[in-house]
Amino acid sequence: MSFFDLEGTLKPLTALKQFGKKPHTLKDIPWKKREAADRYRGLHYNNLDECIGCGNCSSICQNAAIDMIHIDGIEGKKGDSGLRPRVDNGRCCWCALCVEVCPTGSLSLTKDYLYVTDDPDTFLWTPGLSNPDGAERRSFVSDKDHSLNDFRRVPMPELEGKERVKSFAEVVLGYNEQQAREEAQRCISCGICTEVCPDHMHIPEYINAIAKGNDADAVRIIYDNNPLPEMCGKVCTRRCEDVCAIATRGEPVAIRWLKRYATETAQTVDMIQDIVNPEIREPNGKTVGIIGAGPSGLTAAYYLALRGYDVTIYEANAKAGGATMYGIPKYRLPVESLQKQVDYIRSIGVKIHFNTKVGKDISFKEIYDKYDVVFMGVGFPDAWPLGIEGDDAKGSMQAFRYLYMINSGEKVDVGDKVVVVGGGNVAIDAARVARRFGADVTILYRRRVEDMPADWEEIEGAEEEGVHIIPQGIPIKIHKDEKGRVKAIEYLKAEMVADEKGGRPRPVPIEGSNTILEATAVMAAIGQMGDYSFLGKEFEEKIKIERGRFVVNEKQQTTDPKVFAGGDAVNRTADAISAIADGFRAVKAIDEMLMGKK
Amino acid sequence: MKEIKQQMIDRILKAFPDAKNTDYDGNRLDIAIKKESVPALLMHAKEEMGFRHLSHIAYIDWIEQGEFEIVYILWSPSDKLKLFIRTRIDRENPVMDNIDMIWRQANTYQREMREMLGIEFPGMVAPDEFILEDWDDIPPFRKDFNTLEYVNRTFWHRPGREDAQDVRETITKRSGEEIPDFAKKYSR
């Protein structure tokens, strides 16, 4: 190449031959502004209402450009950490990985790539707050089908509906190792679930341990604040899954099934001991008496025993477990599984006196005087009757009692046409149990199916097994035959009326819509209640009871400072995990009180 | 087109017994072959079968299998067919034949591969650096390259970001959850 390149100087001039011709591409320029490409990756936009602050964008960012920050006006609540992402545009390379991993789809990139400011230090950009009008300019959005999140759950192997009703064999078969690892890898470890868990279990940590192939660590993490995890792994009400970040657009991570998988790797008491290998402190000379070997009582007993307390439980029934033993059908929670966990708790030094009903076999005062502290996990031993005409008929019973009798091994004759009234888990359980004894079962519920408080998987399971559900039906009368047995149940159809106060829609009976349904047995599953007669006169005054429940402070302490309480007889949520949480909280308070520890 | 496609596949399989065909819909042919046969197959495809154009060379780090994969994507303007020729090379000793005498533009792709994955192309004449200046770490497109760690080491953080909070910590603080120390290594 010479210094003066003649060719290079003249060649460009050939472009002049295009002068005056109509351009092929850039039409309407400069009158019309050019749009960026359809999937252009410009400045971030975040829908602040859809965002739940899981922080997945922040943790994926390979440039460490995204911070999670508090924004005025957005407060954390259940299912929302309250934090929102802020991008350092000096570091961002617009790879859009943050958008690809966003579980809610709230984060996106826009077509905007120009931002003019007179402050050269303005690089921090809070998507959604810095550009509230960015919603219309979104271009690179998260697409559920191509997201890096896996929105589909690994299906749980189950027995077929027709096979199930033949026996009480466990319906859910459990994940195998490969399935569990695969499912565990769907978790994004945000931890939003832990806040709604009454017991605040360390969910992301144990799921991560499973994902990394370390089941033993997972079991240890689980046992940190739950001594009955296999039971929870099978029957927990799992509110954690309702707020799972993945559930915003897909199926939640199967937190319950993963817990079940991890705990089932420890198949015997010895194996649990080997894996958990808890540190048991030297006896400290203090004693604790516990009434009721249900989830709250067992939890309190286990962690108190680990802290060196001498713990004794008084249990009215022949087996421990409380409502999880006598209320939950065996196809959901096999007796061996529960027994194993109870045996493990006993193996670390918890003493249980079975068949000892407080108030009858031993007085409450005796226990109160004998121990330094008393914990009551007495539950709700009674159920509400229907309270309608004909309720006294033979064959009219409470579903809770029915389950209790079946689980105690008694035979109950319910005939071949059973009607269960209610929409909670007890109703579904009783229905599915009766179905296993060959009866045609109908569930009568006041509201719509979607209003049922029961677990949706249980409702589906019941339907698969041939249980018939009549929604929006309000029972008004039980018809008897000459012998005083149940012959039929009469109900009114209801229509749903929106509640003016903003509550859930109320069922209002339709006049004259009386329908009669033949039945050989009617089971009421409309709630349980406590029986506190065991306290005796003296303590009924000392220990305050309000609306059927013990009054406790945030440390589970009743109005008598020496007495703590937990479980159904205290909390409104009335499930096992809340009972466990109560027990765990009480342990900390009791330890603080007796050992003077903070 | 299906017939032409099948004829092409048959011709390749006949000439290169170690080639493996994977069926794809549309105008895509996909052949896996061992690395020694790649230059010969590329020549054959270009000179005999009408794949005059090299569209792209893609590369993948299969870290679990200890291999790099190189995919040569050719285009036949006459038959409107795409030909993918893929091969695997050892990750520990990544050496591949230089093919820039077949297509000149391969030189650029090979420079990129040399810089981003560390694959050597003996005989290739090209400047040492491609995009990265004074790079002193492992090639950055290798999957074991820790981008985040590199970024934090190399670029300072802008002031004004001190109010960042950890999501897990925020939630535990609010709920009163106490994560045991041994579990913390599993936190995000």
PDB file of C-alpha atoms in Angstrom, chain A residues 53-56 59 61-64 67-68 76 80-81 83 86 88 91 121 123-124 188 191-192 194-195 200-202 204-205 208-209 214 217 221 224, chain B residues 146-149 151-152 155-168 170-172 174-180 182-188:
ATOM      1  CA  GLY A  53     -38.344 -10.155  46.135  1.00  0.00           C
ATOM      2  CA  CYS A  54     -36.929 -13.665  45.895  1.00  0.00           C
ATOM      3  CA  GLY A  55     -33.544 -12.298  44.855  1.00  0.00           C
ATOM      4  CA  ASN A  56     -32.937 -14.895  42.163  1.00  0.00           C
ATOM      5  CA  SER A  59     -27.834 -14.232  42.874  1.00  0.00           C
ATOM      6  CA  CYS A  61     -25.927 -11.944  38.093  1.00  0.00           C
ATOM      7  CA  GLN A  62     -22.390 -12.772  37.016  1.00  0.00           C
ATOM      8  CA  ASN A  63     -21.394  -9.131  37.187  1.00  0.00           C
ATOM      9  CA  ALA A  64     -22.616  -8.638  40.759  1.00  0.00           C
ATOM     10  CA  ASP A  67     -28.680  -5.573  44.809  1.00  0.00           C
ATOM     11  CA  MET A  68     -31.838  -6.347  46.727  1.00  0.00           C
ATOM     12  CA  GLY A  76     -42.440  -7.502  53.489  1.00  0.00           C
ATOM     13  CA  ASP A  80     -42.869 -11.473  49.733  1.00  0.00           C
ATOM     14  CA  SER A  81     -39.506 -10.588  51.177  1.00  0.00           C
ATOM     15  CA  LEU A  83     -37.017  -6.314  48.856  1.00  0.00           C
ATOM     16  CA  ARG A  86     -31.643  -2.432  41.919  1.00  0.00           C
ATOM     17  CA  ASP A  88     -25.822  -0.988  38.752  1.00  0.00           C
ATOM     18  CA  ARG A  91     -21.690  -3.281  35.634  1.00  0.00           C
ATOM     19  CA  ASP A 121     -22.543   9.137  38.607  1.00  0.00           C
ATOM     20  CA  PHE A 123     -25.718   4.406  37.364  1.00  0.00           C
ATOM     21  CA  LEU A 124     -27.953   2.881  40.018  1.00  0.00           C
ATOM     22  CA  ILE A 188     -34.127 -21.420  43.928  1.00  0.00           C
ATOM     23  CA  GLY A 191     -36.335 -18.951  51.602  1.00  0.00           C
ATOM     24  CA  ILE A 192     -39.632 -17.112  51.260  1.00  0.00           C
ATOM     25  CA  THR A 194     -39.653 -20.398  55.707  1.00  0.00           C
ATOM     26  CA  GLU A 195     -41.616 -17.406  56.894  1.00  0.00           C
ATOM     27  CA  HIS A 200     -39.739 -21.860  60.383  1.00  0.00           C
ATOM     28  CA  MET A 201     -37.976 -24.969  59.200  1.00  0.00           C
ATOM     29  CA  HIS A 202     -34.740 -24.418  57.263  1.00  0.00           C
ATOM     30  CA  PRO A 204     -33.800 -24.021  51.356  1.00  0.00           C
ATOM     31  CA  GLU A 205     -30.931 -25.499  53.309  1.00  0.00           C
ATOM     32  CA  ASN A 208     -30.084 -27.803  48.798  1.00  0.00           C
ATOM     33  CA  ALA A 209     -28.470 -30.610  50.775  1.00  0.00           C
ATOM     34  CA  ASN A 214     -26.087 -35.140  50.937  1.00  0.00           C
ATOM     35  CA  ASP A 217     -27.032 -33.364  56.195  1.00  0.00           C
ATOM     36  CA  ILE A 221     -30.982 -29.837  59.266  1.00  0.00           C
ATOM     37  CA  ASP A 224     -32.863 -29.041  64.098  1.00  0.00           C
TER      38      ASP A 224
ATOM     39  CA  ASN B 146     -15.840 -18.340  37.810  1.00  0.00           C
ATOM     40  CA  THR B 147     -17.125 -15.163  36.218  1.00  0.00           C
ATOM     41  CA  LEU B 148     -18.527 -13.700  39.414  1.00  0.00           C
ATOM     42  CA  GLU B 149     -15.305 -14.215  41.305  1.00  0.00           C
ATOM     43  CA  VAL B 151     -15.662  -9.704  38.229  1.00  0.00           C
ATOM     44  CA  ASN B 152     -15.477  -9.022  41.951  1.00  0.00           C
ATOM     45  CA  PHE B 155     -13.930  -4.300  38.993  1.00  0.00           C
ATOM     46  CA  TRP B 156     -14.458  -2.078  41.999  1.00  0.00           C
ATOM     47  CA  HIS B 157     -17.934  -1.580  43.395  1.00  0.00           C
ATOM     48  CA  ARG B 158     -19.602   1.743  42.863  1.00  0.00           C
ATOM     49  CA  PRO B 159     -20.307   3.658  46.090  1.00  0.00           C
ATOM     50  CA  GLY B 160     -23.959   3.939  47.095  1.00  0.00           C
ATOM     51  CA  ARG B 161     -24.697   0.212  47.127  1.00  0.00           C
ATOM     52  CA  GLU B 162     -24.138  -0.343  50.839  1.00  0.00           C
ATOM     53  CA  ASP B 163     -27.853  -0.607  51.563  1.00  0.00           C
ATOM     54  CA  ALA B 164     -28.089  -3.964  49.764  1.00  0.00           C
ATOM     55  CA  GLN B 165     -29.725  -6.676  51.831  1.00  0.00           C
ATOM     56  CA  ASP B 166     -29.647 -10.434  51.764  1.00  0.00           C
ATOM     57  CA  VAL B 167     -33.065 -11.979  51.096  1.00  0.00           C
ATOM     58  CA  ARG B 168     -32.575 -15.000  53.342  1.00  0.00           C
ATOM     59  CA  THR B 170     -34.146 -10.404  55.868  1.00  0.00           C
ATOM     60  CA  ILE B 171     -36.636 -13.229  56.156  1.00  0.00           C
ATOM     61  CA  THR B 172     -34.947 -14.981  59.087  1.00  0.00           C
ATOM     62  CA  ARG B 174     -38.406 -11.137  60.503  1.00  0.00           C
ATOM     63  CA  SER B 175     -39.525 -14.652  61.391  1.00  0.00           C
ATOM     64  CA  GLY B 176     -37.009 -15.313  64.163  1.00  0.00           C
ATOM     65  CA  GLU B 177     -35.682 -18.428  62.444  1.00  0.00           C
ATOM     66  CA  GLU B 178     -32.270 -19.547  63.676  1.00  0.00           C
ATOM     67  CA  ILE B 179     -30.298 -21.391  61.021  1.00  0.00           C
ATOM     68  CA  PRO B 180     -27.739 -23.696  62.656  1.00  0.00           C
ATOM     69  CA  PHE B 182     -23.604 -26.405  59.976  1.00  0.00           C
ATOM     70  CA  ALA B 183     -26.571 -25.734  57.672  1.00  0.00           C
ATOM     71  CA  LYS B 184     -25.391 -22.347  56.512  1.00  0.00           C
ATOM     72  CA  LYS B 185     -23.171 -23.740  53.791  1.00  0.00           C
ATOM     73  CA  TYR B 186     -26.372 -24.794  52.044  1.00  0.00           C
ATOM     74  CA  SER B 187     -27.886 -21.302  52.145  1.00  0.00           C
ATOM     75  CA  ARG B 188     -27.850 -19.332  48.950  1.00  0.00           C
TER      76      ARG B 188
END
